[in-house]
Tab-separated table of C-alpha atoms and ligand atoms in Angstrom:
chain	number	residue	atom	x	y	z
A	9	MET	CA	97.373	97.787	178.004
A	10	ASP	CA	95.492	100.560	179.586
A	11	PHE	CA	94.246	102.090	175.639
A	12	THR	CA	92.297	100.704	173.172
A	13	ARG	CA	92.295	101.727	169.131
A	14	ALA	CA	89.452	104.029	170.431
A	15	ASP	CA	91.904	106.293	172.230
A	16	PHE	CA	93.226	107.167	168.877
A	17	PRO	CA	92.041	108.999	166.024
A	18	GLU	CA	90.312	107.211	163.290
A	19	GLY	CA	92.726	105.581	160.916
A	20	PHE	CA	95.847	105.479	163.500
A	21	LEU	CA	98.326	102.912	162.556
A	22	PHE	CA	100.217	100.583	164.634
A	23	GLY	CA	102.879	98.727	163.715
A	24	ALA	CA	106.223	96.517	164.793
A	25	ALA	CA	109.357	96.959	163.189
A	26	THR	CA	112.711	94.815	162.437
A	27	SER	CA	115.684	94.959	160.624
A	28	SER	CA	117.146	93.003	157.745
A	29	TYR	CA	120.650	92.260	159.334
A	30	GLN	CA	118.797	91.718	162.791
A	31	ILE	CA	116.636	89.411	162.264
A	32	GLU	CA	117.370	87.394	158.760
A	33	GLY	CA	120.409	85.651	158.722
A	34	HIS	CA	122.382	87.412	156.604
A	35	ALA	CA	124.789	83.914	155.415
A	36	ARG	CA	121.581	82.299	153.925
A	37	GLY	CA	120.559	83.410	150.420
A	38	ASN	CA	123.874	84.032	148.953
A	39	ALA	CA	124.090	87.849	150.924
A	40	GLY	CA	126.918	89.134	149.850
A	41	SER	CA	129.209	90.202	152.916
A	42	THR	CA	128.663	93.615	154.847
A	43	HIS	CA	130.775	96.148	157.080
A	44	TRP	CA	129.317	94.795	159.580
A	45	ASP	CA	130.566	90.946	159.345
A	46	THR	CA	133.910	92.363	159.272
A	47	PHE	CA	133.854	95.007	162.279
A	48	ALA	CA	131.571	92.182	164.193
A	49	ALA	CA	134.708	89.423	163.865
A	50	THR	CA	137.076	92.293	164.662
A	51	PRO	CA	138.182	91.654	168.727
A	52	GLY	CA	136.606	94.119	171.001
A	53	ASN	CA	133.765	95.414	168.647
A	54	VAL	CA	130.718	92.976	169.613
A	55	VAL	CA	129.931	90.891	172.659
A	56	ARG	CA	131.387	87.410	172.275
A	57	ALA	CA	131.882	88.333	168.363
A	58	GLU	CA	128.836	87.598	167.900
A	59	ASN	CA	127.462	88.496	164.284
A	60	GLY	CA	124.221	88.673	162.073
A	61	ALA	CA	124.938	85.406	160.323
A	62	LEU	CA	121.921	83.705	161.493
A	63	ALA	CA	120.098	85.912	163.817
A	64	CYS	CA	116.094	84.518	163.683
A	65	ASP	CA	116.348	83.153	160.575
A	66	HIS	CA	113.597	85.375	159.716
A	67	TYR	CA	114.726	84.314	156.336
A	68	SER	CA	113.702	80.495	156.385
A	69	ARG	CA	110.856	81.076	158.621
A	70	TRP	CA	109.037	84.605	157.539
A	71	PRO	CA	105.495	83.084	157.509
A	72	GLU	CA	105.721	82.141	161.046
A	73	ASP	CA	106.516	85.527	161.845
A	74	LEU	CA	104.148	87.297	159.844
A	75	ASP	CA	101.801	85.020	161.253
A	76	LEU	CA	102.429	86.793	164.750
A	77	LEU	CA	102.205	89.979	163.260
A	78	ALA	CA	98.270	89.350	162.282
A	79	ALA	CA	97.968	87.738	165.492
A	80	ALA	CA	99.022	91.076	167.363
A	81	ASN	CA	96.070	92.345	165.180
A	82	LEU	CA	99.113	95.069	163.829
A	83	ASP	CA	98.124	97.059	160.913
A	84	VAL	CA	101.765	97.747	159.389
A	85	TYR	CA	104.643	95.978	159.127
A	86	ARG	CA	108.072	98.172	159.089
A	87	PHE	CA	111.105	96.485	157.446
A	88	SER	CA	114.333	96.480	155.868
A	89	THR	CA	115.939	95.368	152.525
A	90	SER	CA	119.360	94.596	152.398
A	91	TRP	CA	121.481	95.697	149.891
A	92	ALA	CA	124.196	93.208	149.997
A	93	ARG	CA	121.342	90.212	150.165
A	94	VAL	CA	120.183	91.861	146.186
A	95	LEU	CA	123.663	93.512	145.563
A	96	PRO	CA	125.412	91.401	146.748
A	97	GLU	CA	128.717	93.439	145.300
A	98	GLY	CA	126.968	96.440	146.352
A	99	ARG	CA	126.529	97.340	142.805
A	100	GLY	CA	125.954	95.382	139.596
A	101	GLN	CA	124.782	91.791	138.821
A	102	PRO	CA	121.989	91.747	141.434
A	103	ASN	CA	120.862	88.109	143.418
A	104	ALA	CA	118.064	86.604	142.349
A	105	GLU	CA	117.388	85.041	145.967
A	106	GLY	CA	117.666	88.476	147.347
A	107	LEU	CA	114.702	90.314	145.168
A	108	ASP	CA	112.624	86.902	145.496
A	109	PHE	CA	113.307	86.644	149.222
A	110	TYR	CA	111.448	90.571	149.529
A	111	GLU	CA	108.990	89.893	146.755
A	112	ARG	CA	107.450	86.855	148.758
A	113	LEU	CA	107.641	88.881	152.351
A	114	VAL	CA	105.786	91.711	150.993
A	115	ASP	CA	103.231	89.156	148.880
A	116	GLY	CA	102.995	87.733	152.104
A	117	LEU	CA	102.271	90.671	154.047
A	118	LEU	CA	99.494	91.781	152.064
A	119	GLU	CA	97.736	88.711	151.706
A	120	ARG	CA	97.372	88.854	155.418
A	121	GLY	CA	96.005	92.160	155.622
A	122	LEU	CA	99.127	94.099	157.004
A	123	LYS	CA	100.830	96.900	155.192
A	124	PRO	CA	104.081	96.593	153.873
A	125	ALA	CA	106.489	99.545	155.144
A	126	ALA	CA	109.787	99.434	153.911
A	127	THR	CA	113.334	100.791	154.684
A	128	LEU	CA	116.104	100.679	151.856
A	129	TYR	CA	119.092	100.862	154.696
A	130	HIS	CA	119.402	99.733	158.145
A	131	TRP	CA	123.127	99.469	158.005
A	132	GLU	CA	124.689	96.549	156.510
A	133	LEU	CA	126.971	97.607	153.958
A	134	PRO	CA	128.357	96.190	150.949
A	135	SER	CA	132.048	94.965	151.928
A	136	PRO	CA	133.007	96.482	148.480
A	137	LEU	CA	131.584	99.926	149.234
A	138	ALA	CA	132.850	99.802	152.620
A	139	ASP	CA	136.540	98.822	150.467
A	140	LEU	CA	136.158	102.226	148.878
A	141	GLY	CA	135.207	104.149	151.486
A	142	GLY	CA	131.898	103.725	152.004
A	143	TRP	CA	129.936	106.646	153.129
A	144	ARG	CA	132.727	109.353	153.115
A	145	ASN	CA	132.584	108.573	149.566
A	146	ARG	CA	130.602	111.196	147.508
A	147	ASP	CA	129.943	108.161	145.145
A	148	ILE	CA	127.857	106.590	147.445
A	149	ALA	CA	125.040	108.622	146.154
A	150	GLY	CA	124.691	107.386	142.932
A	151	TRP	CA	125.206	103.514	144.696
A	152	PHE	CA	122.368	104.225	146.942
A	153	ALA	CA	120.349	105.423	144.168
A	154	ASP	CA	121.232	102.099	141.494
A	155	PHE	CA	120.439	100.456	144.465
A	156	THR	CA	117.213	101.765	145.109
A	157	GLU	CA	116.092	101.082	141.494
A	158	VAL	CA	117.223	97.651	141.963
A	159	ILE	CA	115.195	96.787	144.543
A	160	MET	CA	111.961	99.215	144.226
A	161	GLY	CA	111.626	98.167	140.311
A	162	ARG	CA	110.644	94.513	142.060
A	163	ILE	CA	108.605	95.468	145.004
A	164	GLY	CA	107.636	99.157	144.923
A	165	ASP	CA	104.753	98.760	143.262
A	166	ARG	CA	103.207	97.178	146.477
A	167	LEU	CA	104.448	99.036	148.823
A	168	TRP	CA	102.318	101.039	151.756
A	169	SER	CA	105.332	103.129	152.732
A	170	ALA	CA	108.780	103.633	152.189
A	171	ALA	CA	111.781	105.672	153.792
A	172	PRO	CA	115.768	105.669	152.547
A	173	ILE	CA	117.927	105.114	155.832
A	174	ASN	CA	117.072	104.336	159.644
A	175	GLU	CA	118.609	106.852	161.462
A	176	PRO	CA	121.707	108.788	159.643
A	177	TRP	CA	122.944	109.946	162.806
A	178	CYS	CA	123.844	106.332	163.704
A	179	VAL	CA	124.910	105.423	159.998
A	180	ALA	CA	127.204	108.714	160.550
A	181	TRP	CA	128.225	110.081	163.637
A	182	LEU	CA	127.897	106.781	165.854
A	183	SER	CA	129.884	104.995	163.560
A	184	HIS	CA	132.375	107.670	162.577
A	185	PHE	CA	132.404	109.877	165.760
A	186	LEU	CA	131.929	107.198	168.771
A	187	GLY	CA	133.427	104.493	166.398
A	188	GLN	CA	130.868	102.224	168.221
A	189	HIS	CA	129.244	100.680	165.209
A	190	ALA	CA	130.456	99.938	161.988
A	191	PRO	CA	133.015	101.030	159.935
A	192	GLY	CA	134.077	101.921	163.624
A	193	MET	CA	135.655	104.796	162.882
A	194	ARG	CA	136.545	107.714	164.986
A	195	ASP	CA	137.344	110.566	162.732
A	196	ILE	CA	135.592	114.225	162.286
A	197	ARG	CA	136.539	114.444	158.442
A	198	ALA	CA	134.965	111.115	158.265
A	199	THR	CA	132.447	112.045	160.102
A	200	ALA	CA	131.249	115.035	158.593
A	201	ARG	CA	131.220	113.324	155.090
A	202	ALA	CA	129.282	110.642	156.177
A	203	MET	CA	126.674	112.759	157.633
A	204	HIS	CA	126.384	114.676	153.815
A	205	HIS	CA	126.583	112.237	151.787
A	206	VAL	CA	123.505	109.941	153.936
A	207	LEU	CA	121.325	112.709	153.326
A	208	LEU	CA	122.737	112.821	149.517
A	209	ALA	CA	121.960	109.495	149.563
A	210	HIS	CA	118.550	109.995	151.229
A	211	GLY	CA	117.559	112.789	148.641
A	212	ARG	CA	118.636	110.425	145.520
A	213	ALA	CA	116.821	107.232	146.778
A	214	ILE	CA	113.515	109.823	147.013
A	215	GLU	CA	114.008	110.947	143.594
A	216	THR	CA	114.320	107.408	142.137
A	217	MET	CA	111.775	106.548	144.254
A	218	ARG	CA	109.256	109.099	142.801
A	219	GLY	CA	110.846	108.291	139.168
A	220	LEU	CA	108.935	104.417	139.635
A	221	GLY	CA	106.181	106.780	140.045
A	222	MET	CA	105.670	105.729	144.276
A	223	GLU	CA	103.975	107.503	146.626
A	224	ASN	CA	104.119	107.716	150.997
A	225	LEU	CA	107.965	108.461	150.803
A	226	GLY	CA	109.261	109.603	154.310
A	227	ALA	CA	112.216	110.332	156.441
A	228	VAL	CA	113.400	108.299	159.353
A	229	CYS	CA	115.643	110.003	161.854
A	230	ASN	CA	116.695	109.585	165.769
A	231	PHE	CA	116.237	111.735	168.688
A	232	GLU	CA	117.433	112.212	172.055
A	233	TYR	CA	116.505	114.697	174.664
A	234	ALA	CA	119.680	116.567	175.659
A	235	GLN	CA	119.456	117.707	179.094
A	236	PRO	CA	122.195	120.196	180.707
A	237	ALA	CA	123.529	118.331	183.329
A	238	ASP	CA	123.294	121.227	186.155
A	239	GLU	CA	122.036	124.947	185.227
A	240	SER	CA	125.291	126.302	183.907
A	241	ASP	CA	125.360	128.455	180.387
A	242	GLU	CA	128.128	125.749	179.545
A	243	ALA	CA	126.301	122.632	180.644
A	244	ARG	CA	123.166	124.661	178.565
A	245	ARG	CA	125.160	124.871	175.654
A	246	ALA	CA	126.942	121.563	175.728
A	247	ALA	CA	123.124	120.235	175.383
A	248	ALA	CA	122.420	122.700	172.533
A	249	LEU	CA	125.536	121.507	170.723
A	250	TYR	CA	124.648	118.103	171.265
A	251	ASP	CA	121.098	118.887	170.104
A	252	ALA	CA	122.170	120.325	167.517
A	253	TYR	CA	124.253	116.952	165.573
A	254	TYR	CA	121.776	114.850	167.107
A	255	ASN	CA	118.111	116.175	166.491
A	256	ARG	CA	118.444	119.216	164.469
A	257	PHE	CA	121.017	118.618	161.680
A	258	PHE	CA	119.339	116.040	159.422
A	259	LEU	CA	115.611	117.484	159.748
A	260	SER	CA	117.286	120.344	159.044
A	261	GLY	CA	119.145	119.551	155.819
A	262	ILE	CA	115.940	118.481	154.736
A	263	PHE	CA	113.055	120.656	155.532
A	264	ARG	CA	115.347	123.856	155.612
A	265	LYS	CA	118.027	123.367	153.089
A	266	SER	CA	120.789	123.967	155.459
A	267	TYR	CA	122.682	123.003	158.498
A	268	PRO	CA	122.358	124.161	162.061
A	269	GLU	CA	125.110	127.552	162.324
A	270	GLU	CA	126.245	126.317	165.845
A	271	LEU	CA	127.667	123.286	164.046
A	272	MET	CA	129.502	124.859	161.184
A	273	GLU	CA	132.268	125.255	164.044
A	274	GLY	CA	132.853	121.743	164.298
A	275	LEU	CA	132.248	120.661	160.855
A	276	ALA	CA	132.541	123.240	158.264
A	277	PRO	CA	136.155	122.667	157.783
A	278	HIS	CA	135.516	118.995	157.141
A	279	LEU	CA	132.637	119.040	155.085
A	280	PRO	CA	133.562	118.192	151.132
A	281	GLU	CA	133.894	120.678	148.680
A	282	GLY	CA	130.615	122.289	147.276
A	283	TRP	CA	127.954	120.680	150.047
A	284	GLN	CA	126.073	123.595	150.049
A	285	ASP	CA	124.993	123.102	146.208
A	286	ASP	CA	123.613	119.561	147.389
A	287	PHE	CA	120.357	120.572	148.900
A	288	ASP	CA	118.191	120.546	145.993
A	289	VAL	CA	118.524	116.830	146.126
A	290	ILE	CA	118.252	116.752	149.746
A	291	GLY	CA	115.748	118.331	150.308
A	292	GLN	CA	113.537	116.444	147.712
A	293	PRO	CA	109.552	116.730	149.122
A	294	VAL	CA	108.690	114.276	151.681
A	295	ASP	CA	105.202	112.566	152.614
A	296	TRP	CA	105.873	112.230	156.210
A	297	VAL	CA	108.496	111.981	158.922
A	298	GLY	CA	109.587	108.947	161.253
A	299	VAL	CA	110.349	109.635	164.836
A	300	ASN	CA	112.731	106.660	166.586
A	301	TYR	CA	112.874	107.678	170.243
A	302	TYR	CA	114.271	105.577	173.221
A	303	THR	CA	115.800	107.735	175.828
A	304	ARG	CA	117.499	111.067	177.008
A	305	LYS	CA	121.152	111.683	177.599
A	306	ILE	CA	122.437	114.041	179.984
A	307	ILE	CA	125.401	116.341	178.978
A	308	ALA	CA	128.459	117.893	180.704
A	309	PRO	CA	130.277	120.287	178.902
A	310	ASP	CA	134.559	119.586	179.165
A	311	ASP	CA	138.031	120.660	177.780
A	312	GLY	CA	138.318	118.109	175.460
A	313	PRO	CA	138.256	119.161	171.183
A	314	TRP	CA	135.029	119.924	169.660
A	315	PRO	CA	131.942	119.679	170.926
A	316	SER	CA	134.028	119.740	174.082
A	317	HIS	CA	131.309	117.283	176.229
A	318	HIS	CA	130.076	114.514	177.372
A	319	GLU	CA	127.675	112.115	178.702
A	320	VAL	CA	127.307	111.509	182.619
A	321	PRO	CA	124.314	109.211	184.339
A	322	GLY	CA	121.121	110.253	184.822
A	323	PRO	CA	118.882	109.620	188.064
A	324	LEU	CA	115.730	108.240	186.325
A	325	PRO	CA	114.513	103.891	186.176
A	326	LYS	CA	116.643	102.417	183.356
A	327	THR	CA	116.205	99.558	180.924
A	328	ALA	CA	118.534	96.635	180.306
A	329	MET	CA	120.431	98.951	177.791
A	330	ASP	CA	121.006	101.382	180.766
A	331	TRP	CA	118.701	103.751	179.028
A	332	GLU	CA	117.098	106.521	181.167
A	333	ILE	CA	113.005	105.963	180.443
A	334	TYR	CA	111.715	109.453	179.468
A	335	PRO	CA	108.804	109.277	178.227
A	336	GLU	CA	107.912	112.907	177.844
A	337	GLY	CA	111.132	113.377	175.665
A	338	LEU	CA	109.036	111.479	172.820
A	339	ARG	CA	106.066	113.939	172.924
A	340	HIS	CA	108.951	116.972	172.550
A	341	PHE	CA	110.040	115.428	169.556
A	342	LEU	CA	106.690	114.474	167.805
A	343	HIS	CA	106.255	118.777	168.653
A	344	HIS	CA	110.236	119.611	167.400
A	345	CYS	CA	109.448	117.032	164.089
A	346	ASN	CA	106.030	119.427	163.261
A	347	GLU	CA	108.138	122.688	163.141
A	348	HIS	CA	110.429	121.214	160.822
A	349	ALA	CA	107.679	119.235	158.368
A	350	GLY	CA	104.850	121.356	158.889
A	351	GLY	CA	102.100	119.758	159.034
A	352	LEU	CA	102.941	116.299	157.186
A	353	PRO	CA	101.928	113.164	158.714
A	354	ILE	CA	104.374	111.865	161.630
A	355	TYR	CA	105.046	108.132	162.785
A	356	VAL	CA	106.423	106.970	165.758
A	357	THR	CA	108.622	104.763	163.661
A	358	GLU	CA	110.762	102.830	166.778
A	359	ASN	CA	109.814	102.999	170.286
A	360	GLY	CA	110.332	99.856	172.621
A	361	LEU	CA	112.948	98.809	175.427
A	362	ALA	CA	115.286	95.774	176.367
A	363	SER	CA	114.538	93.809	178.973
A	364	PRO	CA	116.408	90.638	180.668
A	365	ASP	CA	113.350	88.421	179.656
A	366	GLU	CA	112.952	85.038	180.350
A	367	VAL	CA	110.792	82.285	179.176
A	368	GLN	CA	108.976	80.676	182.621
A	369	GLY	CA	106.037	78.363	182.547
A	370	GLY	CA	105.681	78.531	178.379
A	371	GLY	CA	105.179	81.986	178.859
A	372	VAL	CA	107.571	85.852	179.295
A	373	ASP	CA	106.031	87.996	181.961
A	374	ASP	CA	107.900	91.109	180.887
A	375	ARG	CA	105.577	94.315	182.407
A	376	GLN	CA	108.436	96.663	182.632
A	377	ARG	CA	107.850	96.892	178.370
A	378	VAL	CA	103.936	96.749	179.182
A	379	GLU	CA	104.260	100.000	181.155
A	380	PHE	CA	107.071	101.397	179.155
A	381	LEU	CA	104.696	101.266	176.218
A	382	GLN	CA	101.553	102.449	177.827
A	383	ALA	CA	103.568	105.447	179.090
A	384	HIS	CA	105.010	106.211	175.804
A	385	LEU	CA	101.199	106.107	173.748
A	386	ALA	CA	100.577	108.492	176.496
A	387	GLN	CA	102.624	110.871	175.326
A	388	VAL	CA	101.704	110.186	171.601
A	389	ARG	CA	97.631	111.027	172.577
A	390	GLN	CA	98.572	114.335	174.556
A	391	ALA	CA	100.669	115.360	171.524
A	392	ILE	CA	97.979	114.716	168.942
A	393	ALA	CA	95.624	116.743	171.593
A	394	GLU	CA	97.925	119.515	171.139
A	395	GLY	CA	97.602	119.711	167.462
A	396	VAL	CA	100.639	117.117	166.314
A	397	PRO	CA	99.215	115.451	163.404
A	398	VAL	CA	100.506	111.733	164.149
A	399	ALA	CA	99.772	109.009	162.221
A	400	GLY	CA	101.023	105.745	163.960
A	401	TYR	CA	103.503	103.942	165.927
A	402	PHE	CA	105.724	100.636	165.832
A	403	VAL	CA	106.955	99.212	168.436
A	404	TRP	CA	110.640	98.082	168.230
A	405	SER	CA	110.685	95.004	167.537
A	406	LEU	CA	108.592	91.969	166.767
A	407	LEU	CA	111.108	89.723	167.729
A	408	ASP	CA	114.751	89.872	170.185
A	409	ASN	CA	117.351	89.975	167.306
A	410	TYR	CA	120.828	91.107	167.237
A	411	GLU	CA	121.099	94.830	168.687
A	412	TRP	CA	124.915	95.752	166.727
A	413	ALA	CA	127.814	96.104	169.448
A	414	LEU	CA	125.724	94.520	172.351
A	415	GLY	CA	125.207	91.150	170.713
A	416	TYR	CA	121.644	89.340	171.449
A	417	GLU	CA	121.440	89.979	174.969
A	418	LYS	CA	119.373	92.912	174.781
A	419	ARG	CA	115.789	91.853	174.159
A	420	PHE	CA	113.590	94.315	172.791
A	421	GLY	CA	111.201	91.885	171.307
A	422	LEU	CA	107.261	91.711	172.041
A	423	VAL	CA	108.223	88.288	170.911
A	424	HIS	CA	110.865	86.317	172.599
A	425	VAL	CA	113.186	83.761	170.455
A	426	ASP	CA	115.719	81.282	172.108
A	427	PHE	CA	119.101	81.783	169.901
A	428	GLU	CA	119.571	78.377	170.303
A	429	THR	CA	116.499	76.723	168.831
A	430	LEU	CA	115.293	79.385	167.196
A	431	GLU	CA	111.687	79.221	169.167
A	432	ARG	CA	109.464	81.573	168.859
A	433	THR	CA	107.363	82.365	172.307
A	434	PRO	CA	105.049	85.583	172.794
A	435	LYS	CA	105.689	87.994	175.692
A	436	ARG	CA	102.553	89.155	177.607
A	437	SER	CA	103.245	92.544	175.792
A	438	PHE	CA	102.320	90.823	172.846
A	439	ARG	CA	99.001	89.723	174.293
A	440	GLU	CA	97.785	92.832	175.888
A	441	LEU	CA	98.707	94.253	172.909
A	442	SER	CA	96.594	92.421	170.698
A	443	GLN	CA	93.687	92.550	172.844
A	444	ALA	CA	94.368	96.408	173.201
A	445	LEU	CA	94.329	96.301	169.417
A	446	ALA	CA	91.217	94.373	169.014
A	447	ARG	CA	88.855	95.435	166.234
B	1	LIG	O1	118.053	97.791	167.534
B	1	LIG	C1	117.923	99.119	167.259
B	1	LIG	C2	117.724	99.530	165.830
B	1	LIG	O2	118.337	98.793	164.413
B	1	LIG	C3	117.876	101.311	165.847
B	1	LIG	N1	117.293	101.921	166.294
B	1	LIG	C4	117.301	101.638	167.603
B	1	LIG	C5	117.195	100.198	167.839
B	1	LIG	C6	117.455	99.915	169.769
B	1	LIG	O3	119.181	100.165	170.017
């Protein structure tokens, strides 16, 4: 890597991120069924109909995985807690094995000198709640607050930080409008409701955690740079609309207690009654903002129904996800978050790439990942020099894992996982990062 800790401000934190369903092995430890299990079991939704039943078997192998984090000289581990592992029915009786698992994990991190950063929800909605309408049902905010109370009542006193919901855009838009993630809906009314309820649930979880005396609570959103397909006014307007529902809706709800005006034409008719009265809950003060950033999208206008645009392929080099590599976008969004959050610390809570990594001669030469991380960290350094209070950076991901609808073939890890034997092999990027971060 072309940097060391000395290139970042004193106290800048480096970490790696994962999520429960993507690594744990959800069939282990009496976890309940989730909407990802049934989505994956439905033909055509997921490559080879793969699911998270075994994944990386982190549920059994967590000590080895935490040793890897320590060997990489990282400071923080960002993980998530599965709602269905803690409450198999989504509500009611907790699963003792699930609570014990997260307690072992947090204590294991602390024993290794690593800071635990928890995300409450990274997409595995318990099936019984999906049956009740999931994110379309306003009651989900209360169910989520109850889940928060149960899990944080157990581990909240030992966490370094916590955030309620990973990537609200994916929970709402990708899953209810584009239909690419569970529950696979394509419906504007469902989308508008999910967008609002996900923020309401965020606010209720923040209130609950404050009530438990927890500190260092944040909001984690994902962002994609919206580039107009050409110089026409139509293309500019199309990209601005994409930017509004992707990059501004959630931050605006939390920090400005309002939604972007240009979205109201398409969304207002479908938002739940009384949505304007929920902003005091949604806008609960947070202590930091998390930026998940991977790529940009080229947006072209069309004659379809609102939002009347579509993505077109771009010219830049691409990752194995077919995502353009555009590091400048990260600096753009660090400034964008700073404008909303007015001086709060900002963390890059996810950044990384998928590459077609193979073990050869006992190692994995993932040079492309090394270059990707260097280029994005250079943008972070520049943003800091321009006055943005960026306080940390997390690589997505520690391990190759279940990449949702794309199954196991997109490898994002610093560590290669053989999904037959579950053997872990640190890649070149892991070794270079660990050298760069050595104290
Ligand atoms: O794997 C996902 C993760 O679950 C959320 N952020 C983006 C990653 C890569 O697609």
